[in-house]
Amino acid sequence: MGERKWKQNQRYNIYRFKQRKNRMKIFFARAMNVKIGIIPLPVYLLLFALIVTFVYMHDLKSDILTAIAVTGFFGFTFAQIGKSLPLLRSVGGAAILATFIPSAIVYYHLIPDDIIKSTTEFTENSNFLYLFISAIVVGSILGMKRETLVRAFIKIFIPLIAGTIAAAAVGLTVGTMLGLGFQHTLLYIVIPIMAGGVGEGAIPLSIGYSEIMHMSQGEAFALVIPSIMFGSLSAVILSGVLNVMGKKKPEWTGNGKVDRFESGDALPLESRDKDKESVFNLSHFASGGILAVSLYLVGMLSHDLFGFPAPVMMLLLAVAVKLFRLAPANLENGAYGVSRFFSTAVTYPLLFAIGVSMTPWDKLIAAFNIANIITIVSVVITMIAVGFFTGKWLNMYPIETAIINACHSGQGGTGDIAILSAAERLELMPFAQVSTRIGGAITVTLTLLLLTQFY
């Protein structure tokens, strides 16, 4: 009798153990389905514990593995917060928080120095930013139809030029009326906003100003950088508003397509070669990634030899590859897959890295006086509004042309990423690069040439 009872207890204990084990499995499976960005909750908690441990041990390295963990954890954390806040999530809150909150917490020393050092060293030494841009630009271009590419690239200059002229006129009028002065408004607010960012805009402008106007470069740089930063922030927020408008008025947007004549998927190759190639193939994916990197390296070489901007050369080469059918369909599919991977997995980690290492909070808040704010916002709004209505007149999608114009008000390549992320249209990166790089270069060159003649 006692032995039978003992066996029953054993069977019962085994049954209870299996039940607990099954419940644990179910709980863990459910927890793995809860995600912060793309990170499953158990992995997210593990990353948190690891980062805290390495920071405590002062052993947080700046290698690629650590950088993936740190930027991924913080980037998706801030993005998730931005997506969860009721009002902010509607105007690109994920991109705004992932970029500008890290900048603020660095400035106010609310994040450990080890994390700042690790992130900054990796971002500066790895050229992480341009890996992202090359993947998005090359993949987006090779994923377009050839006819759309030619038509859209030609037409996109019209809203860009019209927006630049109108924004300059409005900005000068508003700034002068608010007592900032014509010269100050032109040289330190309007031109910097449209100069193409820090590296390609603020630095050459400050060098030119210092030589022509006999002032120190540091003084000139300090005067132009706040307008660039706040102009970029304004463009990010307004691009988020444009995204909301596109959802409410679907007839105004191509959801990443620029020209109304474009139809079908973003990747027309899929249907054309369905019988021959799969859309996603690891070998093609890897080949597409190597192609994107190779084109950027050719761009770097052209910059070293001839001073031509590397991203612009890369963009032109990608356009040539597409126009002259120099890559087979499977390679174009692979490059497009690479761009989709980067837009999904890398955007918010990169924005966090940009916020920590490339976005000085003190320069941003330096623009926070009422006259500057009104003038800067008037420039950006005019640029976007003219892009919208000109695009509509050209039978293009007005939301897309307005967003591309907004990139002309951004913080260079970093601004393009933040603006397009807020607008949820990273596939517009090739057009954004035209707006930022070419538009910015023309703005800086003409400004310095005219200043030489008339100052």
Coordinates of C-alpha atoms in Angstrom, one line a residue:
M1 CA 0.0 0.0 0.0
G2 CA 2.8 2.4 0.9
E3 CA 4.7 1.5 -2.2
R4 CA 1.7 2.2 -4.4
K5 CA 1.1 5.5 -2.8
W6 CA 4.8 6.4 -3.2
K7 CA 4.5 5.6 -6.9
Q8 CA 1.4 7.7 -7.2
N9 CA 3.2 10.6 -5.6
Q10 CA 6.1 10.1 -7.9
R11 CA 3.9 10.1 -11.0
Y12 CA 2.1 13.2 -9.6
N13 CA 5.4 15.0 -9.0
I14 CA 6.5 14.1 -12.5
Y15 CA 3.2 15.4 -13.9
R16 CA 3.5 18.6 -11.9
F17 CA 7.1 19.0 -13.0
K18 CA 6.1 18.6 -16.7
Q19 CA 3.3 21.1 -16.2
R20 CA 5.7 23.7 -14.7
K21 CA 8.1 23.0 -17.5
N22 CA 5.4 23.5 -20.2
R23 CA 4.3 26.6 -18.5
M24 CA 7.8 27.9 -18.5
K25 CA 8.2 27.1 -22.2
I26 CA 4.9 28.9 -23.0
F27 CA 5.9 31.9 -20.9
F28 CA 9.3 32.1 -22.6
A29 CA 7.8 31.7 -26.0
R30 CA 5.4 34.5 -25.3
A31 CA 8.2 36.6 -23.9
M32 CA 10.2 36.0 -27.1
N33 CA 7.2 37.4 -29.1
V34 CA 7.3 40.6 -27.2
K35 CA 9.7 42.9 -28.9
I36 CA 11.4 46.2 -28.3
G37 CA 11.9 47.3 -31.8
I38 CA 13.2 44.1 -33.4
I39 CA 14.7 42.8 -30.1
P40 CA 12.8 40.0 -28.3
L41 CA 12.2 40.9 -24.7
P42 CA 14.5 38.2 -23.1
V43 CA 17.3 39.2 -25.4
Y44 CA 16.7 42.9 -24.6
L45 CA 16.9 42.2 -20.8
L46 CA 20.1 40.1 -21.4
L47 CA 21.6 43.0 -23.4
F48 CA 20.7 45.4 -20.6
A49 CA 22.5 43.2 -18.0
L50 CA 25.5 42.8 -20.2
I51 CA 25.9 46.5 -20.9
V52 CA 25.5 47.3 -17.1
T53 CA 28.1 44.7 -16.3
F54 CA 30.7 45.9 -18.9
V55 CA 30.1 49.5 -17.8
Y56 CA 30.6 48.6 -14.2
M57 CA 33.9 46.8 -15.1
H58 CA 34.9 49.7 -17.3
D59 CA 35.4 47.2 -20.1
L60 CA 33.0 48.4 -22.8
K61 CA 34.9 48.2 -26.0
S62 CA 34.3 50.0 -29.3
D63 CA 34.5 47.0 -31.6
I64 CA 31.6 46.1 -33.9
L65 CA 30.1 43.4 -31.7
T66 CA 29.8 45.8 -28.7
A67 CA 28.6 48.6 -30.9
I68 CA 25.8 46.4 -32.3
A69 CA 24.7 45.6 -28.8
V70 CA 24.9 49.2 -27.4
T71 CA 23.5 51.1 -30.4
G72 CA 20.8 48.4 -30.9
F73 CA 19.7 48.5 -27.3
F74 CA 19.5 52.2 -26.9
G75 CA 18.4 53.0 -30.5
F76 CA 15.4 50.7 -30.3
T77 CA 14.6 51.7 -26.7
F78 CA 14.3 55.4 -27.6
A79 CA 12.5 54.5 -30.9
Q80 CA 10.0 52.4 -29.0
I81 CA 9.3 55.2 -26.5
G82 CA 8.8 57.5 -29.5
K83 CA 6.4 55.1 -31.0
S84 CA 4.4 54.8 -27.8
L85 CA 3.8 58.4 -27.0
P86 CA 0.4 59.4 -28.3
L87 CA 1.0 62.7 -30.0
L88 CA 4.7 62.4 -30.8
R89 CA 4.4 59.0 -32.5
S90 CA 2.3 60.7 -35.2
V91 CA 5.1 63.1 -36.2
G92 CA 8.1 60.8 -36.4
G93 CA 8.6 60.5 -32.6
A94 CA 10.7 57.4 -33.0
A95 CA 13.3 59.1 -35.2
I96 CA 13.2 62.3 -33.1
L97 CA 13.8 60.5 -29.8
A98 CA 16.4 58.2 -31.2
T99 CA 18.4 61.1 -32.4
F100 CA 17.9 64.1 -30.2
I101 CA 17.3 62.5 -26.7
P102 CA 20.8 60.8 -26.9
S103 CA 22.3 64.2 -27.7
A104 CA 20.6 65.8 -24.7
I105 CA 21.6 63.0 -22.2
V106 CA 25.2 63.2 -23.4
Y107 CA 25.2 67.0 -22.9
Y108 CA 23.7 66.7 -19.4
H109 CA 25.9 63.7 -18.4
L110 CA 22.9 61.4 -17.9
I111 CA 24.6 58.4 -19.6
P112 CA 27.9 56.7 -18.5
D113 CA 31.0 58.0 -20.2
D114 CA 32.0 54.5 -21.2
I115 CA 28.9 54.3 -23.4
I116 CA 29.6 57.7 -25.0
K117 CA 33.3 56.8 -25.6
S118 CA 32.5 53.4 -27.1
T119 CA 29.7 54.7 -29.4
T120 CA 31.7 57.8 -30.5
E121 CA 34.8 55.8 -31.3
F122 CA 32.9 53.2 -33.3
T123 CA 30.9 55.8 -35.2
E124 CA 33.9 57.9 -36.1
N125 CA 36.3 55.0 -37.0
S126 CA 34.0 52.6 -38.8
N127 CA 32.3 55.0 -41.3
F128 CA 29.1 53.4 -40.2
L129 CA 27.0 56.3 -41.5
Y130 CA 28.2 55.9 -45.1
L131 CA 27.8 52.2 -45.1
F132 CA 24.2 52.8 -44.3
I133 CA 23.8 55.5 -47.0
S134 CA 25.5 53.4 -49.6
A135 CA 23.3 50.4 -48.9
I136 CA 20.1 52.5 -49.0
V137 CA 21.1 54.6 -52.1
V138 CA 22.3 51.8 -54.3
G139 CA 19.5 49.4 -53.3
S140 CA 16.8 52.0 -53.8
I141 CA 18.1 53.0 -57.2
L142 CA 18.5 49.4 -58.5
G143 CA 15.0 48.7 -57.2
M144 CA 13.5 51.3 -59.4
K145 CA 12.2 51.1 -63.0
R146 CA 14.6 52.6 -65.5
E147 CA 11.9 54.9 -66.9
T148 CA 10.9 56.1 -63.5
L149 CA 14.5 56.8 -62.5
V150 CA 15.2 59.0 -65.5
R151 CA 11.9 60.9 -65.3
A152 CA 12.0 61.4 -61.5
F153 CA 15.6 62.5 -61.3
I154 CA 15.1 65.1 -64.0
K155 CA 11.8 66.4 -62.6
I156 CA 13.0 66.5 -59.0
F157 CA 15.2 69.5 -59.6
I158 CA 12.2 71.8 -60.4
P159 CA 10.6 71.7 -56.9
L160 CA 14.1 71.8 -55.3
I161 CA 15.1 75.0 -57.2
A162 CA 11.7 76.6 -56.7
G163 CA 11.7 75.7 -53.0
T164 CA 15.2 77.1 -52.5
I165 CA 14.4 80.5 -54.1
A166 CA 11.1 80.8 -52.2
A167 CA 12.5 79.7 -48.9
A168 CA 15.4 82.2 -49.2
A169 CA 13.0 85.1 -50.0
V170 CA 10.6 84.2 -47.1
G171 CA 13.4 83.7 -44.6
L172 CA 15.1 87.0 -45.5
T173 CA 11.8 88.8 -45.2
V174 CA 10.9 87.2 -41.9
G175 CA 14.3 87.6 -40.3
T176 CA 14.7 91.2 -41.4
M177 CA 11.2 92.1 -40.0
L178 CA 12.1 90.4 -36.7
G179 CA 15.2 92.6 -36.3
L180 CA 17.8 90.1 -37.1
G181 CA 19.2 92.1 -40.1
F182 CA 19.3 91.2 -43.8
Q183 CA 23.0 90.1 -43.7
H184 CA 22.8 88.1 -40.5
T185 CA 19.6 86.4 -41.7
L186 CA 21.1 85.5 -45.1
L187 CA 24.6 84.4 -44.0
Y188 CA 23.9 82.8 -40.6
I189 CA 20.4 81.4 -41.0
V190 CA 19.1 81.0 -44.5
I191 CA 22.3 79.8 -46.2
P192 CA 23.4 77.4 -43.5
I193 CA 20.0 75.7 -43.4
M194 CA 20.3 74.9 -47.1
A195 CA 24.1 74.3 -47.1
G196 CA 24.0 70.5 -46.8
G197 CA 24.9 69.8 -43.2
V198 CA 28.0 70.1 -41.1
G199 CA 30.8 68.5 -43.1
E200 CA 29.7 69.7 -46.5
G201 CA 28.0 72.9 -45.4
A202 CA 29.0 74.4 -42.1
I203 CA 32.8 73.7 -42.3
P204 CA 33.3 75.1 -45.9
L205 CA 31.0 78.0 -45.1
S206 CA 32.9 78.9 -41.9
I207 CA 36.3 78.7 -43.8
G208 CA 35.0 80.9 -46.6
Y209 CA 33.4 83.4 -44.2
S210 CA 36.6 83.6 -42.1
E211 CA 38.8 84.3 -45.2
I212 CA 36.4 86.8 -46.9
M213 CA 35.0 88.6 -43.8
H214 CA 38.2 88.5 -41.7
M215 CA 36.9 86.6 -38.7
S216 CA 38.0 83.5 -37.0
Q217 CA 36.7 80.2 -38.4
G218 CA 35.6 79.1 -34.9
E219 CA 33.4 82.3 -34.6
A220 CA 31.9 81.7 -38.0
F221 CA 31.2 78.1 -37.3
A222 CA 29.5 78.9 -34.0
L223 CA 27.2 81.3 -35.8
V224 CA 26.1 78.9 -38.6
I225 CA 25.8 75.6 -36.7
P226 CA 22.7 76.4 -34.6
S227 CA 20.6 77.2 -37.7
I228 CA 21.7 73.9 -39.3
M229 CA 20.8 71.9 -36.2
F230 CA 17.4 73.5 -35.5
G231 CA 16.6 73.6 -39.2
S232 CA 17.2 69.8 -39.3
L233 CA 15.0 69.3 -36.3
S234 CA 12.2 71.3 -37.8
A235 CA 12.5 69.3 -41.0
V236 CA 12.3 66.0 -39.1
I237 CA 9.1 67.1 -37.2
L238 CA 7.5 68.5 -40.4
S239 CA 8.3 65.3 -42.3
G240 CA 6.5 63.3 -39.6
V241 CA 3.5 65.6 -40.1
L242 CA 3.7 64.9 -43.9
N243 CA 3.6 61.2 -43.2
V244 CA 0.4 61.7 -41.2
M245 CA -1.0 63.8 -44.1
G246 CA -0.2 61.0 -46.5
K247 CA -2.1 58.5 -44.4
K248 CA -5.2 60.7 -44.3
K249 CA -4.9 61.7 -48.0
P250 CA -3.6 58.6 -49.8
E251 CA -4.1 60.2 -53.2
W252 CA -1.2 62.6 -52.2
T253 CA 1.4 60.0 -51.7
G254 CA 3.1 57.2 -53.6
N255 CA 4.4 55.7 -50.3
G256 CA 8.0 56.1 -51.4
K257 CA 7.4 56.4 -55.2
V258 CA 8.0 59.9 -56.6
D259 CA 6.3 59.9 -60.0
R260 CA 2.6 59.2 -60.6
F261 CA 3.5 57.3 -63.8
E262 CA 5.3 54.8 -61.6
S263 CA 3.2 51.7 -60.9
G264 CA 3.5 48.4 -59.2
D265 CA 5.9 47.3 -56.5
A266 CA 8.9 49.2 -55.4
L267 CA 10.8 46.2 -56.9
P268 CA 9.4 45.7 -60.4
L269 CA 12.1 43.1 -61.0
E270 CA 10.2 40.6 -58.9
S271 CA 7.4 40.1 -61.4
R272 CA 9.7 40.4 -64.4
D273 CA 12.0 37.6 -63.3
K274 CA 9.7 35.6 -61.0
D275 CA 10.3 32.4 -62.9
K276 CA 14.1 32.8 -62.9
E277 CA 15.0 34.3 -59.6
S278 CA 13.7 34.4 -56.1
V279 CA 13.4 37.9 -54.5
F280 CA 15.5 36.9 -51.6
N281 CA 18.6 34.8 -52.0
L282 CA 21.5 34.9 -49.6
S283 CA 24.1 34.8 -52.4
H284 CA 22.4 37.6 -54.3
F285 CA 21.9 39.5 -51.0
A286 CA 25.7 39.3 -50.3
S287 CA 26.6 40.3 -53.9
G288 CA 24.3 43.3 -53.7
G289 CA 26.0 44.4 -50.5
I290 CA 29.4 44.1 -52.0
L291 CA 28.3 46.1 -55.0
A292 CA 27.0 49.0 -52.8
V293 CA 30.3 49.0 -50.9
S294 CA 32.4 48.9 -54.1
L295 CA 30.5 51.9 -55.6
Y296 CA 31.1 53.9 -52.5
L297 CA 34.8 53.1 -52.5
V298 CA 35.0 54.3 -56.1
G299 CA 33.4 57.5 -54.8
M300 CA 36.0 57.8 -52.1
L301 CA 38.7 57.4 -54.7
S302 CA 37.2 60.1 -56.9
H303 CA 37.1 62.4 -53.8
D304 CA 40.8 61.7 -53.1
L305 CA 41.8 62.3 -56.7
F306 CA 39.5 65.0 -57.9
G307 CA 37.8 66.4 -54.8
F308 CA 34.4 65.1 -56.0
P309 CA 32.0 64.2 -53.1
A310 CA 32.0 60.4 -52.6
P311 CA 28.2 60.0 -52.0
V312 CA 27.4 62.0 -55.2
M313 CA 29.8 59.9 -57.3
M314 CA 28.4 56.7 -55.7
L315 CA 24.8 57.9 -56.6
L316 CA 25.8 58.7 -60.2
L317 CA 27.5 55.3 -60.6
A318 CA 24.4 53.5 -59.2
V319 CA 22.3 55.4 -61.7
A320 CA 24.6 54.4 -64.6
V321 CA 24.5 50.7 -63.5
K322 CA 20.7 50.9 -63.6
L323 CA 20.4 52.9 -66.8
F324 CA 22.8 50.8 -68.9
R325 CA 21.7 47.4 -67.3
L326 CA 25.2 46.7 -66.1
A327 CA 23.9 44.4 -63.3
P328 CA 21.7 41.3 -63.8
A329 CA 18.3 41.2 -62.3
N330 CA 19.3 38.9 -59.4
L331 CA 22.1 41.3 -58.4
E332 CA 19.6 44.2 -58.4
N333 CA 17.2 42.1 -56.3
G334 CA 20.1 41.5 -53.9
A335 CA 21.0 45.1 -53.6
Y336 CA 17.3 46.0 -53.0
G337 CA 17.2 43.3 -50.2
V338 CA 20.3 44.9 -48.6
S339 CA 18.6 48.3 -48.5
R340 CA 15.5 46.8 -46.9
F341 CA 17.6 45.1 -44.3
F342 CA 19.4 48.3 -43.4
S343 CA 16.2 50.3 -43.2
T344 CA 14.6 47.7 -40.9
A345 CA 17.5 46.7 -38.6
V346 CA 20.1 49.6 -38.7
T347 CA 18.1 52.9 -38.8
Y348 CA 17.4 53.4 -35.1
P349 CA 20.8 52.1 -33.9
L350 CA 22.5 54.5 -36.3
L351 CA 20.3 57.4 -35.2
F352 CA 21.3 56.8 -31.6
A353 CA 25.0 56.8 -32.7
I354 CA 24.4 60.0 -34.6
G355 CA 22.8 61.6 -31.6
V356 CA 25.6 60.7 -29.3
S357 CA 28.6 61.5 -31.5
M358 CA 27.5 64.0 -34.2
T359 CA 24.6 66.1 -32.7
P360 CA 25.8 68.7 -30.2
W361 CA 22.9 69.6 -28.0
D362 CA 24.4 73.0 -27.0
K363 CA 24.5 74.1 -30.6
L364 CA 20.9 73.0 -31.1
I365 CA 19.6 74.9 -28.1
A366 CA 21.7 78.0 -29.1
A367 CA 19.0 78.7 -31.7
F368 CA 16.3 78.8 -29.1
N369 CA 15.3 82.4 -29.2
I370 CA 12.0 83.5 -30.7
A371 CA 13.3 85.4 -33.7
N372 CA 15.7 82.6 -34.8
I373 CA 13.0 80.0 -34.3
I374 CA 10.4 81.8 -36.3
T375 CA 12.9 82.6 -39.1
I376 CA 14.2 79.0 -39.3
V377 CA 10.8 77.4 -39.2
S378 CA 9.5 79.8 -41.9
V379 CA 12.4 78.8 -44.2
V380 CA 11.8 75.1 -43.7
I381 CA 8.0 75.4 -44.1
T382 CA 8.4 77.3 -47.3
M383 CA 10.8 74.8 -48.7
I384 CA 8.4 72.0 -48.0
A385 CA 5.2 73.8 -49.1
V386 CA 6.8 74.8 -52.4
G387 CA 8.0 71.3 -52.9
F388 CA 4.5 70.0 -52.2
F389 CA 2.6 72.3 -54.6
T390 CA 5.3 72.2 -57.3
G391 CA 5.3 68.4 -57.2
K392 CA 1.5 68.4 -57.5
W393 CA 1.8 70.7 -60.6
L394 CA 4.4 68.3 -62.1
N395 CA 2.0 65.3 -61.6
M396 CA 4.4 63.9 -59.0
Y397 CA 3.3 62.7 -55.6
P398 CA 3.3 66.0 -53.5
I399 CA 4.1 64.3 -50.2
E400 CA 7.2 62.7 -51.6
T401 CA 8.5 65.9 -53.3
A402 CA 7.8 67.9 -50.1
I403 CA 9.9 65.3 -48.1
I404 CA 12.7 65.5 -50.6
N405 CA 12.7 69.3 -50.3
A406 CA 12.8 68.9 -46.5
C407 CA 16.1 67.1 -46.9
H408 CA 17.6 70.3 -48.3
S409 CA 17.0 71.8 -44.9
G410 CA 18.6 68.8 -43.1
Q411 CA 21.8 68.1 -41.3
G412 CA 23.5 66.4 -44.3
G413 CA 23.5 62.6 -44.5
T414 CA 22.6 62.3 -40.8
G415 CA 19.6 64.7 -41.4
D416 CA 18.5 62.7 -44.4
I417 CA 18.3 59.5 -42.3
A418 CA 16.4 61.2 -39.5
I419 CA 14.0 63.0 -41.9
L420 CA 13.2 60.0 -44.0
S421 CA 12.9 57.8 -40.9
A422 CA 10.3 60.2 -39.5
A423 CA 8.5 60.2 -42.8
E424 CA 8.8 56.3 -43.0
R425 CA 10.2 56.7 -46.5
L426 CA 13.9 55.6 -46.5
E427 CA 13.5 54.5 -50.2
L428 CA 13.7 58.2 -51.0
M429 CA 17.4 58.3 -50.0
P430 CA 18.7 58.7 -53.6
F431 CA 16.6 61.8 -54.1
A432 CA 17.4 63.0 -50.6
Q433 CA 21.1 62.8 -51.5
V434 CA 20.6 64.9 -54.6
S435 CA 18.7 67.4 -52.5
T436 CA 21.3 67.5 -49.7
R437 CA 24.6 66.9 -51.5
I438 CA 24.1 68.6 -54.9
G439 CA 21.7 71.3 -53.6
G440 CA 24.0 72.0 -50.6
A441 CA 27.2 72.2 -52.8
I442 CA 25.5 74.6 -55.2
T443 CA 24.3 76.7 -52.3
V444 CA 27.7 76.9 -50.6
T445 CA 29.6 77.6 -53.9
L446 CA 27.3 80.3 -55.1
T447 CA 27.3 82.0 -51.7
L448 CA 31.0 82.2 -51.4
L449 CA 31.4 83.3 -55.0
L450 CA 28.9 86.1 -54.6
L451 CA 30.4 87.1 -51.2
T452 CA 33.8 87.4 -52.8
Q453 CA 32.4 89.8 -55.4
F454 CA 30.3 92.0 -53.2
Y455 CA 31.7 92.0 -49.7

